[in-house]
Amino acid sequence: IFTFAGPRGVERLQAVAMLDGAMLSTIRASEAAVSTVLDVVRRLEADPSRGLTSTEVERRRALHGFNEFQIAEEEPLWRKYLNQFKDPLIMLLLASAFISVLTQQFDDASSITIAIVIVVTVAFVQEYRSEKSLQALTQLIPPKCHCLRDGVLQEMLARSLVPGDTVYFSLGDRVPADIRLIETVDLEIDESSFTGETTPSCKHTQPQSAAHNSISQLRNIAFMGTFVCSGHGKGVVIGVGEHSEFGSVFKMMQSEESPKTPLQKSMGTLGKQLSFYSLCIISRLVTLSHYISVTSS
């Protein structure tokens, strides 16, 4: 428990946190691949023979969090659908449909309404599918793994892993985090879900040259979510959660917007045209009203 008081105490606490973060930072797979096992173990202050202690695990978890992905709380489907109507262009088209009803142009009102419903429904379906794709990605992470802690090999939740943990895996397991391999026996891993390579990757423990540093060429790294299809191995965790290579893909998919369909693009163009024509008509009416008021006076 820290009992620093005053501004200087806060600065000292921040300095300690920054120092811990620098000492226990995660390592990118490309960087770990060109490093020796000893360099990686030293940098992460790992202990492949006994594993981390429970106290050390809690300290590292405070820095890096759990080995999981943050997914926004799911809204009810009806609310997601109604949120599609908040688009300014959709609101403008609704206003146009309402005006058409007032002027008894029912054919125009019906056409605009049908177009709005189609565009909103398509956008809703795209957003829904995108969210389901993100949820499907999380299913690639195994719920449990075999980890060495306090000198004992034990089965535990994969979300509890931290950088520096020593993990064992064998045929039929999914890799629970990004791992720098330190022992392999006829180890082959199916990385098709991550790299797209259909042929299993033969793994080893030797450092690689920087010339062979693409994701699909890293033979001494086991990536989160990949599948062990032959042999067995052991390694040190170098990246967890969103700090893993898999996590980078996950964050990219979260931030990427769904591409617009041709119908949505057409509706967007129509909305802009209606906005332009509406402004022209309003300007014309204001000018005409001003002219009439001036001539009548």
Tab-separated table of C-alpha atoms in Angstrom, residues 13 32 43 73 88 90 118 121 133 145 148 174 190 207 210-211 214 234 267-268 274 291:
chain	number	residue	atom	x	y	z
A	13	LEU	CA	3.563	7.130	-7.451
A	32	ALA	CA	10.447	-11.215	-29.943
A	43	ARG	CA	13.028	-8.509	-20.512
A	73	GLU	CA	-22.486	-3.547	-24.154
A	88	PRO	CA	-29.370	13.786	-40.949
A	90	ILE	CA	-32.686	10.162	-43.322
A	118	ILE	CA	-34.969	-0.149	-47.298
A	121	THR	CA	-32.892	-1.892	-42.887
A	133	SER	CA	-18.293	-11.103	-36.700
A	145	CYS	CA	-5.054	-23.187	-20.708
A	148	LEU	CA	3.035	-22.826	-14.756
A	174	ARG	CA	-5.782	-23.370	-29.053
A	190	ASP	CA	-2.611	-24.159	-37.983
A	207	PRO	CA	15.784	-16.482	-33.270
A	210	ALA	CA	14.964	-9.430	-39.543
A	211	ALA	CA	14.663	-10.277	-43.260
A	214	SER	CA	6.364	-10.942	-41.698
A	234	LYS	CA	6.134	-24.458	-24.184
A	267	MET	CA	-29.816	7.753	-51.079
A	268	GLY	CA	-26.962	9.884	-49.778
A	274	LEU	CA	-32.850	17.580	-51.604
A	291	TYR	CA	-39.684	42.050	-52.145
